[in-house]
Amino acid sequence: MAPLLLPSSPIHSFPATPKLSFRSKPRPIIRAAAGLEVDSFTKKSGYLFQLSAFEAESLLDYSPSRIAAIYRRKPLILLRRLIQVGTTFGKWFGVRYIDNLMERSDQMFKVRAAELRKILVELGPAYIKIAQAVSSRPDLIPPSYLDELSLLQDRITPFSTEVALDTIEKELGLRIDELFSEISPEPVAAASLGQVYQARLRRSGQVVAVKVQRPGVQAAISLDILILRFLAGVVKKAGKFNTDLQEMDYRKEADNGLKFRRLYGGLKDVFVPNINMEHTTRRVLVMEWVEGQKLSEVKDLYLVEVGVYCSFNQLLENGFYHADPHPGNLFRTFDGKLAYIDFGMMGEFKQEFREGFIEACLHLVNRDFDALSKDFVTLGLLPPTAEKEAVTKALTGVFQDAVAKGVRNISFGDLLGNLGTTMYKFKFQIPSYFSLVIRSLAVLEGIAISSDPNYKVLGSTYPWIAKKVLTDSSPQLKSSLQALLYKDGAFRIDRLESLLTESLRARTEKALVKIQREEANSRVVFKEILYFTLTEKGSFVREILIEEFAKGLDALGLATLDSLTSVATTRIPFTGSSVSFMSKEDMINLRTFHRLMLLLAGLESNKKSFEEVNGIGNPNNNQSAYLEESSLLSYQPALVSEILAMLSIIPELPPELQQQLLRLPADLARRLISRASARTIQRIFL
């Protein structure tokens, strides 16, 4: 029996109902008539398809020498392609030049944008991919062009269904009616490399998406790579096109999809469809059907945040990331999940780059531009020979104002735009892996801005970055955290406060969960800090906190002794002025201890910077004012009672965390005794 043909769905979205609507009577597949109009790519560039089976197979992997060897035997095709590309773009740029001369550029902008989209479709996948990559930079592309280029994602004119069905039968070795009980008469989506049909497997009855490769894409992309590499100068390293060649082998895409599902399919509110490997070949891919709408067509900021979290999980946790997350590849399912539906372009983010990226984000937010310049070298953005001082000064000028607005207000797009002049001056180089990362983040921010103009990707994900750097076991990140929290041996409590506060906003590993203001009371804060510091992941920060508490309690004892001595000297005649037992370091430790107590109590500290806290550059700072503010008397009963009230949370902790908590006083006492002994020995013998 021939398969029923499903009514065609709109190209721009999937059907709105979970159940398929089939025709009441079986209908045979209608083969295309001889005079049927073909798509513009085949019509204009079909001569490129003239490769033997052996030649086509040899182009599966990128090899400039192999491509050159093939087209050295086909000089007329190479010449014809050069003429086609040159005259097509030459004509378009000529018309644009005339528009400028006649001062009608603004009126003709939209028309020329539509003409450019038509040109790209006629020239084929390589040029469409370039346009899609450029369109991820809205700071460089006018809005009219962005609107037109966005149509290249999945609204390209499809090729003949007759050709598609023949391809399926040849690739899978079975007739269409043996494979499917129903299949849509037209594709539900068409892109540069292939098009998708909706079908039902005859054997299992499962509804699936059937992706069929566009004829001739291998030959077209291979030749265009050759042209762009040696003549056009548009791409300096043609290796960047290697991902496009991988996309032409659907078996590779299937492997990517399975790996992506294994790594991220379990994240909260993330859906990754399963791949049917039995019916997947080099040119045909069958996968689970996804019901839903494009994320860009529904205003769902929560799912955007899920997407941002998932992207950072890909980039910084596992290093295997989706390198082509354009709006056509991200869907909102009807049960409210974020679905990924295309796995042709994936990237690998090496461990050293992941850690370098995290460090760069930390140093940017904390305005440590000297360290940021070193991060750029680590990430391969700057050559090791770059003059560090000049780069630091330039980065300070570029980022200072943007960062001063606070992490919530840092725009990813603005940072990239502001960096342009500096990149040119210091010969920045954008590695291919990093351009894909930038594209991934820029696309997500663009989708989010359509729902919330004030949305910022970095502000949304910084809580996760803060949690990552506080809990990761990587020696490099621990070293970076140590350097971030200490300056010239002094503890930077303001930075720890910022990191802990941000990490509380990402206190689950499933999604970014915001702490609402009414929820962020002292009890919640104290409980979250306990959970964090008592677990194995928080062991590094726990050691830092215990050490700083030991320093603070030691300084508090000295301040109390100073206070008692001062009282005694005022009441006993002829004793003279008292001598302070406290050094400048002790006074800094006392102020840090005060702020740690406020942090534990969930109260707002004064949020002063490191320099303000420690009196650096303040000529009016003096020891007596320090003692008056930070002595034992400054710890009001309200603060102490607040902390004591927090102790009622302890029974709510798991038994293993309670045991860990009970071990802390002994550790703290050991460090206090060690400090007191060392100070006594120092004062006796030095």
XYZ file of C-alpha atoms in Angstrom:
686
model
C 0.000 0.000 0.000
C 1.307 3.460 -0.886
C 1.793 5.859 2.003
C -0.783 8.529 2.782
C 0.421 12.066 2.175
C 0.113 14.404 5.125
C -1.181 17.920 4.558
C 1.767 20.265 4.214
C 2.658 22.322 7.283
C 3.895 25.924 7.059
C 7.599 26.056 6.382
C 8.222 28.435 9.268
C 6.712 26.345 12.089
C 5.617 22.855 13.039
C 1.963 21.777 13.247
C 0.139 23.157 16.257
C -1.458 19.882 17.343
C 0.318 16.813 18.671
C -1.741 14.412 16.560
C -1.296 14.282 12.799
C -4.221 14.871 10.515
C -4.234 12.421 7.619
C -6.214 12.283 4.443
C -9.187 9.926 4.587
C -8.068 7.968 1.547
C -4.670 6.631 0.621
C -2.964 8.683 -2.011
C 0.019 7.525 -4.074
C 3.129 9.624 -4.214
C 2.911 11.929 -7.196
C 6.150 12.007 -9.131
C 7.253 15.375 -10.490
C 6.378 16.240 -14.047
C 9.188 16.889 -16.471
C 8.422 20.587 -16.764
C 8.139 21.234 -13.022
C 9.983 24.377 -11.924
C 13.204 23.629 -10.047
C 14.647 25.591 -7.149
C 16.855 28.592 -7.942
C 20.083 26.982 -6.661
C 19.670 23.998 -8.978
C 18.607 26.247 -11.841
C 21.511 28.699 -11.528
C 24.257 26.443 -10.160
C 23.212 22.944 -11.233
C 26.249 22.604 -13.474
C 28.323 22.175 -10.278
C 26.707 18.787 -9.610
C 28.644 17.087 -12.411
C 30.866 14.864 -10.262
C 31.306 11.129 -10.407
C 30.372 9.003 -7.390
C 34.064 8.515 -6.601
C 34.763 12.268 -6.787
C 31.796 13.089 -4.566
C 32.873 10.497 -2.010
C 36.414 11.905 -1.903
C 35.068 15.307 -0.844
C 33.577 14.080 2.420
C 36.583 15.339 4.393
C 38.126 18.737 3.840
C 41.338 18.540 1.814
C 42.435 21.529 -0.328
C 44.800 19.397 -2.395
C 42.090 16.825 -3.132
C 39.573 19.500 -4.127
C 42.162 21.238 -6.308
C 43.054 17.939 -7.996
C 39.410 17.307 -8.936
C 38.770 20.758 -10.387
C 42.134 20.864 -12.139
C 40.541 18.273 -14.414
C 37.412 20.441 -14.751
C 38.775 23.927 -15.634
C 35.628 25.007 -17.474
C 33.453 24.435 -14.393
C 35.924 26.389 -12.265
C 36.001 29.253 -14.781
C 32.214 29.304 -15.090
C 31.837 29.468 -11.303
C 34.343 32.326 -11.071
C 32.457 34.271 -13.726
C 29.100 33.538 -12.073
C 30.208 34.652 -8.608
C 32.131 37.677 -9.882
C 29.392 39.024 -12.182
C 26.598 38.331 -9.677
C 28.207 40.209 -6.794
C 29.697 42.806 -9.159
C 26.267 43.670 -10.501
C 24.798 43.954 -6.994
C 27.612 46.180 -5.690
C 27.372 48.277 -8.843
C 23.685 48.929 -8.258
C 24.408 49.809 -4.624
C 27.067 52.260 -5.814
C 24.585 53.893 -8.176
C 22.086 54.136 -5.295
C 24.690 56.051 -3.299
C 25.449 58.382 -6.193
C 21.759 59.118 -6.695
C 21.233 59.487 -2.921
C 18.512 56.853 -2.841
C 20.283 54.287 -0.645
C 17.809 54.652 2.218
C 14.772 54.173 -0.026
C 16.279 51.144 -1.791
C 17.753 49.493 1.311
C 15.035 46.904 1.734
C 14.926 46.116 -1.986
C 18.689 45.562 -2.141
C 18.557 43.380 0.962
C 15.964 41.136 -0.717
C 18.095 41.020 -3.870
C 21.124 39.980 -1.814
C 19.163 37.154 -0.186
C 18.093 35.938 -3.642
C 21.726 36.031 -4.843
C 22.926 34.009 -1.867
C 20.262 31.344 -2.443
C 21.225 31.068 -6.116
C 24.944 30.745 -5.319
C 24.333 28.037 -2.741
C 25.190 26.773 0.752
C 28.710 28.200 1.205
C 27.543 31.775 0.691
C 24.423 31.216 2.771
C 26.585 29.940 5.645
C 28.810 33.023 5.420
C 25.736 35.265 5.486
C 24.316 33.413 8.489
C 27.597 33.811 10.367
C 27.716 37.532 9.594
C 24.069 37.972 10.593
C 24.961 36.903 14.152
C 26.655 40.314 14.524
C 23.698 42.779 14.710
C 26.151 45.546 15.635
C 27.659 45.257 12.128
C 24.607 44.516 9.965
C 21.751 46.994 9.242
C 18.305 45.837 10.475
C 16.856 45.515 6.957
C 19.603 43.078 6.001
C 19.202 41.145 9.247
C 15.503 40.632 8.516
C 16.239 39.276 5.062
C 19.221 37.145 6.082
C 17.175 35.570 8.885
C 14.968 34.056 6.168
C 17.976 32.001 5.035
C 17.704 29.847 8.156
C 14.812 27.658 7.085
C 12.758 29.460 4.431
C 14.840 28.653 1.386
C 12.978 27.404 -1.670
C 12.877 23.604 -1.397
C 14.114 21.295 -4.101
C 11.836 18.772 -5.788
C 10.026 16.269 -3.552
C 10.468 13.768 -6.398
C 14.244 14.084 -6.008
C 13.958 13.872 -2.215
C 11.913 10.666 -2.302
C 14.302 9.090 -4.794
C 17.210 9.998 -2.507
C 15.479 8.372 0.485
C 14.834 5.158 -1.432
C 18.392 4.945 -2.780
C 20.015 5.706 0.575
C 17.857 3.346 2.667
C 17.449 0.622 0.037
C 13.663 0.373 0.446
C 10.596 1.821 -1.249
C 8.960 4.789 0.448
C 5.788 2.799 1.186
C 7.882 0.123 2.921
C 9.520 2.725 5.154
C 6.618 5.045 5.989
C 2.874 4.675 6.286
C 2.444 8.441 5.822
C 4.690 11.264 4.668
C 4.039 14.955 4.004
C 3.686 15.818 0.290
C 5.923 18.875 0.699
C 8.812 19.647 3.076
C 7.876 21.354 6.355
C 11.209 23.224 6.376
C 13.977 23.853 3.855
C 17.491 25.105 4.580
C 20.723 25.517 2.640
C 21.925 21.923 3.025
C 18.681 19.971 3.123
C 14.953 19.881 3.804
C 12.698 18.114 6.287
C 9.574 15.985 5.839
C 7.162 14.757 8.473
C 6.430 11.029 8.328
C 5.240 8.015 10.294
C 7.382 4.887 10.397
C 5.445 1.918 9.088
C 7.027 -0.585 11.471
C 6.672 1.293 14.777
C 4.078 3.973 14.018
C 6.381 6.658 15.454
C 6.092 10.165 14.000
C 9.505 11.294 12.772
C 11.300 14.081 10.970
C 13.050 12.947 7.785
C 15.931 15.166 6.728
C 17.107 14.820 3.125
C 20.270 16.398 1.757
C 19.996 18.903 -1.068
C 21.541 17.562 -4.308
C 24.908 18.978 -5.282
C 25.836 20.635 -1.981
C 29.064 18.670 -1.660
C 30.366 19.771 -5.022
C 29.197 23.373 -4.596
C 30.685 23.903 -1.140
C 33.969 22.210 -2.056
C 34.489 24.387 -5.125
C 33.473 27.550 -3.278
C 35.945 26.764 -0.516
C 38.632 26.521 -3.165
C 37.632 29.869 -4.652
C 37.375 31.642 -1.315
C 40.682 30.183 -0.181
C 42.799 31.192 -3.162
C 41.016 34.132 -4.786
C 38.406 35.986 -2.807
C 40.377 36.553 0.413
C 37.122 36.566 2.345
C 38.264 33.686 4.522
C 41.942 33.517 5.465
C 41.670 30.028 6.898
C 39.396 27.827 4.872
C 39.566 25.260 7.647
C 36.673 27.182 9.188
C 34.474 25.579 6.533
C 35.312 22.099 7.770
C 32.158 22.116 9.881
C 30.081 22.674 6.743
C 31.616 19.574 5.170
C 30.853 17.618 8.330
C 27.259 18.823 8.050
C 27.054 17.091 4.672
C 27.485 13.699 6.309
C 24.300 13.068 8.286
C 25.917 10.116 10.053
C 28.212 12.606 11.767
C 25.213 14.769 12.649
C 23.454 11.707 14.086
C 26.460 10.950 16.297
C 26.463 14.582 17.422
C 22.764 14.389 18.263
C 23.182 11.247 20.360
C 26.105 12.768 22.265
C 24.226 16.035 22.785
C 21.209 14.119 24.100
C 23.408 12.115 26.476
C 25.127 15.201 27.886
C 22.258 17.714 28.034
C 18.989 15.854 27.549
C 18.660 15.482 31.319
C 18.825 19.224 32.073
C 15.656 20.713 33.467
C 13.241 21.861 30.739
C 15.616 20.874 27.925
C 14.422 18.398 25.281
C 16.745 16.684 22.806
C 15.017 14.408 20.253
C 16.272 10.877 19.749
C 17.978 9.851 16.514
C 16.836 6.802 14.566
C 20.223 5.349 13.595
C 18.650 2.430 11.730
C 17.278 4.799 9.084
C 20.170 7.282 8.974
C 22.750 7.405 6.176
C 25.147 9.950 4.738
C 22.342 11.854 2.981
C 19.218 10.942 4.998
C 18.606 11.433 8.718
C 15.534 10.259 10.643
C 14.856 11.605 14.128
C 12.050 11.994 16.660
C 9.484 14.615 15.651
C 9.264 17.756 17.797
C 5.954 19.554 18.249
C 6.292 23.236 18.994
C 7.053 26.748 17.827
C 10.247 28.650 17.189
C 11.596 30.183 20.364
C 11.915 33.514 18.550
C 8.171 33.479 17.808
C 7.060 33.100 21.432
C 7.966 35.526 24.192
C 9.234 33.076 26.783
C 12.113 34.668 28.676
C 12.328 31.711 31.059
C 13.148 29.335 28.195
C 15.687 31.843 26.898
C 17.387 31.642 30.295
C 17.202 27.851 30.107
C 18.893 28.121 26.709
C 21.567 30.456 28.060
C 22.199 28.132 31.009
C 22.334 25.119 28.692
C 24.769 26.961 26.400
C 27.106 27.816 29.256
C 26.830 24.237 30.462
C 27.910 23.149 26.992
C 30.742 25.666 26.780
C 32.178 25.496 30.277
C 31.153 22.152 31.772
C 31.565 19.584 29.011
C 33.122 21.602 26.203
C 30.820 20.060 23.566
C 28.539 22.799 22.306
C 25.912 23.577 19.698
C 27.677 25.920 17.262
C 24.630 26.905 15.212
C 21.848 27.893 17.640
C 19.991 30.193 15.250
C 16.265 30.777 15.915
C 15.286 28.047 13.456
C 17.069 25.429 15.581
C 15.525 26.353 18.948
C 11.897 25.429 19.662
C 9.451 25.766 22.505
C 7.628 22.449 22.823
C 3.954 22.407 23.708
C 4.763 21.140 27.188
C 7.002 24.165 27.795
C 10.484 22.783 27.152
C 13.364 24.092 25.063
C 14.090 21.748 22.148
C 17.239 21.576 20.009
C 16.557 20.138 16.560
C 19.741 20.415 14.482
C 23.154 18.957 15.299
C 25.128 19.512 12.102
C 27.493 22.141 13.506
C 29.025 21.294 16.871
C 32.152 22.667 18.513
C 34.725 21.411 20.998
C 35.884 23.827 23.741
C 39.148 22.575 25.231
C 39.627 22.513 29.005
C 42.242 25.293 29.027
C 39.955 27.537 26.968
C 36.995 26.822 29.245
C 38.960 27.836 32.297
C 40.398 30.836 30.473
C 36.894 31.976 29.507
C 35.673 31.718 33.113
C 38.712 33.645 34.340
C 38.139 36.326 31.697
C 34.525 36.788 32.829
C 35.639 37.031 36.476
C 38.384 39.516 35.744
C 36.085 41.606 33.547
C 33.357 41.875 36.188
C 35.917 42.636 38.911
C 37.715 45.200 36.703
C 41.018 43.401 36.850
C 42.096 44.477 33.381
C 45.733 43.477 33.838
C 44.664 39.862 34.419
C 42.129 40.191 31.586
C 44.899 40.996 29.110
C 46.647 37.763 30.158
C 43.364 35.867 29.710
C 43.160 37.122 26.129
C 46.570 35.596 25.455
C 45.441 32.285 27.011
C 42.329 32.256 24.816
C 44.398 32.898 21.702
C 42.880 36.335 21.104
C 46.208 38.133 21.548
C 49.701 37.054 20.509
C 52.079 36.349 23.432
C 54.318 39.174 22.134
C 51.632 41.844 22.741
C 52.698 44.685 25.048
C 50.795 43.868 28.253
C 50.800 47.362 29.796
C 49.471 49.004 26.648
C 46.811 46.308 26.256
C 45.743 46.698 29.905
C 45.397 50.444 29.455
C 43.386 50.007 26.274
C 41.078 47.394 27.821
C 40.506 49.672 30.813
C 39.412 52.428 28.454
C 37.134 50.072 26.516
C 35.442 48.232 29.388
C 35.615 50.575 32.396
C 32.358 52.426 31.734
C 30.457 49.297 30.682
C 31.490 47.339 33.781
C 30.826 50.295 36.092
C 27.100 49.839 35.404
C 27.204 46.485 37.214
C 27.207 42.909 35.965
C 23.422 42.969 35.417
C 23.804 45.725 32.837
C 26.765 44.456 30.813
C 25.662 43.929 27.217
C 27.493 41.200 25.322
C 26.881 42.999 22.030
C 28.114 46.347 23.384
C 31.330 44.760 24.666
C 32.059 43.308 21.237
C 31.279 46.610 19.534
C 33.460 48.649 21.889
C 36.341 46.233 21.396
C 36.561 46.810 17.635
C 39.180 49.602 17.523
C 41.355 47.940 20.163
C 41.229 44.634 18.263
C 42.579 46.339 15.154
C 45.306 48.271 17.013
C 46.720 45.265 18.896
C 46.213 42.734 16.094
C 43.591 40.665 17.896
C 42.949 37.345 16.215
C 39.630 35.553 16.562
C 40.224 31.764 16.575
C 37.602 29.751 14.711
C 36.431 28.072 17.929
C 35.904 31.457 19.585
C 33.947 32.916 16.674
C 31.465 30.036 17.073
C 31.221 30.717 20.818
C 30.579 34.409 20.180
C 27.956 33.541 17.606
C 26.217 31.155 19.997
C 25.974 33.755 22.773
C 25.068 36.626 20.454
C 22.175 34.656 18.935
C 20.753 33.824 22.365
C 21.038 37.432 23.516
C 19.311 38.529 20.315
C 16.384 36.159 20.930
C 16.137 37.328 24.544
C 16.169 41.017 23.604
C 13.091 40.470 21.438
C 11.244 39.512 24.652
C 13.055 41.830 27.057
C 15.078 44.756 25.613
C 17.026 44.995 28.864
C 18.109 41.360 28.938
C 21.858 40.705 29.273
C 23.414 37.265 28.701
C 26.419 37.875 30.950
C 24.241 39.191 33.770
C 22.024 36.132 33.533
C 24.871 33.630 33.536
C 27.334 35.278 35.900
C 25.685 33.563 38.916
C 26.495 30.207 37.313
C 30.056 31.363 36.570
C 30.432 32.494 40.198
C 29.232 29.128 41.443
C 31.542 27.337 39.025
C 34.649 29.182 40.191
C 33.727 28.713 43.866
C 33.176 24.968 43.560
C 35.336 23.670 40.700
C 38.201 21.349 41.585
C 40.430 22.611 38.768
C 43.842 23.735 40.121
C 43.870 26.591 37.615
C 40.491 27.944 38.765
C 41.471 27.539 42.430
C 44.617 29.528 41.767
C 42.587 32.163 39.940
C 40.111 32.370 42.844
C 42.991 32.722 45.310
C 44.462 35.580 43.265
C 41.038 37.209 42.962
C 40.358 37.142 46.722
C 43.771 38.306 47.946
C 45.780 41.412 47.178
C 49.242 41.772 48.694
C 48.253 39.136 51.245
C 45.091 40.964 52.367
C 41.679 39.323 52.002
C 39.252 41.049 49.609
C 35.998 40.408 51.453
C 33.999 42.526 49.013
C 34.803 40.116 46.177
C 33.859 37.052 48.200
C 30.569 38.712 49.130
C 29.883 39.369 45.450
C 30.728 35.797 44.397
C 28.685 34.198 47.190
C 25.701 36.454 46.524
C 25.784 35.656 42.817
C 26.286 31.929 43.370
C 23.152 31.818 45.546
C 21.189 32.834 42.439
C 22.385 29.646 40.750
C 21.962 27.332 43.731
C 20.576 24.469 41.659
C 22.528 22.764 38.898
C 19.405 22.183 36.831
C 18.581 25.800 35.951
C 19.250 29.371 36.932
C 16.837 29.955 39.813
C 16.561 33.540 40.910
C 16.201 34.396 44.573
C 13.329 36.835 44.734
C 13.707 39.770 47.075
C 11.022 38.612 49.453
C 12.712 35.212 49.676
C 16.251 36.498 50.230
C 15.984 36.797 53.996
C 18.744 36.093 56.482
C 17.569 32.525 57.130
C 17.754 31.599 53.430
C 21.172 33.212 53.019
C 22.638 31.521 56.097
C 21.250 28.118 55.132
C 22.585 28.380 51.571
C 26.050 29.421 52.791
C 26.103 26.466 55.203
C 25.064 24.012 52.500
C 27.674 25.389 50.153
C 30.667 25.577 52.509
C 30.064 22.240 54.264
C 29.940 20.142 51.093
C 32.966 18.770 49.293
C 32.523 21.265 46.449
C 32.816 24.155 48.889
C 35.915 22.820 50.675
C 38.322 25.336 49.123
C 36.182 28.324 50.117
C 35.569 26.740 53.528
C 39.317 26.682 54.190
C 39.555 30.350 53.227
C 36.647 31.298 55.491
C 38.011 29.358 58.486
C 41.395 31.041 58.049
C 39.822 34.502 57.846
C 37.599 33.812 60.877
C 40.696 32.732 62.807
C 42.429 35.969 61.843
C 39.346 37.960 62.784
C 38.832 36.311 66.168
C 42.521 36.791 66.930
C 42.223 40.491 66.029
C 39.020 40.753 68.060
C 40.865 39.423 71.120
C 43.607 42.006 70.633
C 41.028 44.776 70.155
C 39.308 43.703 73.371
C 42.645 43.705 75.173
C 43.385 47.179 73.822
C 39.955 48.364 74.944
C 40.413 46.984 78.457
C 43.927 48.447 78.671
C 42.632 51.823 77.546
C 39.910 51.783 80.226
C 42.467 50.802 82.902
C 44.888 53.578 81.999
C 42.150 56.212 82.196
C 41.140 55.069 85.697
C 44.587 54.459 87.184
C 46.581 57.651 87.753
C 50.176 58.101 86.591
C 50.017 55.129 84.180
C 50.508 57.219 81.062
C 48.989 56.416 77.648
C 48.183 52.843 76.680
C 50.130 50.947 74.007
C 48.116 49.166 71.272
C 48.692 45.485 70.723
C 47.235 45.711 67.186
C 49.117 46.055 63.930
C 47.641 47.450 60.725
C 47.122 43.878 59.519
C 45.140 43.091 62.694
C 42.907 46.112 62.095
C 42.221 44.968 58.517
C 41.449 41.456 59.802
C 39.036 42.909 62.355
C 37.114 44.821 59.710
C 36.988 41.686 57.534
C 35.659 39.704 60.511
C 32.919 42.273 61.027
C 31.795 41.956 57.417
C 31.928 38.166 57.548
C 29.592 38.279 60.539
C 27.210 40.531 58.621
C 27.356 38.145 55.657
C 26.504 35.143 57.825
C 23.638 37.044 59.428
C 22.253 37.859 55.993
C 22.524 41.586 56.689
C 23.666 44.239 54.249
C 27.266 45.322 54.722
C 28.489 48.708 53.632
C 29.590 47.182 50.284
C 32.744 49.288 50.265
C 35.598 48.418 47.998
C 38.795 46.751 49.150
C 40.647 50.065 49.192
C 37.903 51.846 51.177
C 37.629 49.001 53.671
C 41.326 49.003 54.409
C 41.845 52.734 54.473
C 44.175 52.797 51.494
C 44.734 56.351 50.319
C 42.642 57.793 53.187
C 44.734 60.285 55.201
C 42.025 60.674 57.848
C 42.125 57.005 58.782
C 43.631 56.409 62.222
C 43.911 53.616 64.708
C 41.571 55.058 67.347
C 38.734 55.413 64.822
C 39.303 51.816 63.747
C 39.158 50.585 67.320
C 36.077 52.634 68.070
C 34.220 51.202 65.086
C 35.523 47.635 65.130
C 36.107 46.807 68.799
C 34.060 44.307 70.760
C 31.575 47.062 71.630
C 30.658 47.586 67.962
C 29.076 44.120 67.731
C 25.588 45.071 68.749
C 23.331 42.562 70.539
C 20.988 42.573 67.518
C 23.735 41.156 65.275
C 24.738 38.502 67.817
C 21.133 37.484 68.424
C 20.536 37.294 64.684
C 23.430 34.863 64.261
C 22.326 32.801 67.266
C 18.841 32.568 65.763
C 20.413 31.212 62.585
C 21.750 28.230 64.527
C 18.204 26.825 64.640
C 18.764 25.857 61.002
C 21.430 23.298 61.952
C 18.945 20.454 62.723
C 17.589 20.878 59.180
C 20.966 19.961 57.679
C 21.687 16.394 56.538
C 23.549 14.317 59.175
C 26.820 14.316 57.225
C 26.791 18.123 57.036
C 26.010 18.381 60.749
C 29.060 16.228 61.462
C 31.174 18.459 59.239
C 29.874 21.535 61.066
C 30.778 20.082 64.473
C 34.384 19.652 63.338
C 34.764 23.342 62.472
C 35.227 24.730 66.050
C 38.184 22.415 66.675
C 39.788 23.451 63.394
C 39.161 27.114 64.194
C 40.629 26.753 67.707
C 43.730 25.037 66.307
C 44.360 27.926 63.945
C 43.772 30.501 66.685
C 46.294 28.819 68.967
C 48.774 28.616 66.100
C 48.445 32.350 65.371
C 48.704 33.349 69.034
C 51.763 31.151 69.534
C 53.487 32.516 66.450
C 52.807 36.104 67.523
C 54.083 35.472 71.056
C 57.302 33.895 69.773
C 57.765 36.747 67.311
C 57.401 39.424 69.995
C 59.722 37.620 72.430
C 62.580 36.915 70.069
C 62.267 39.697 67.479
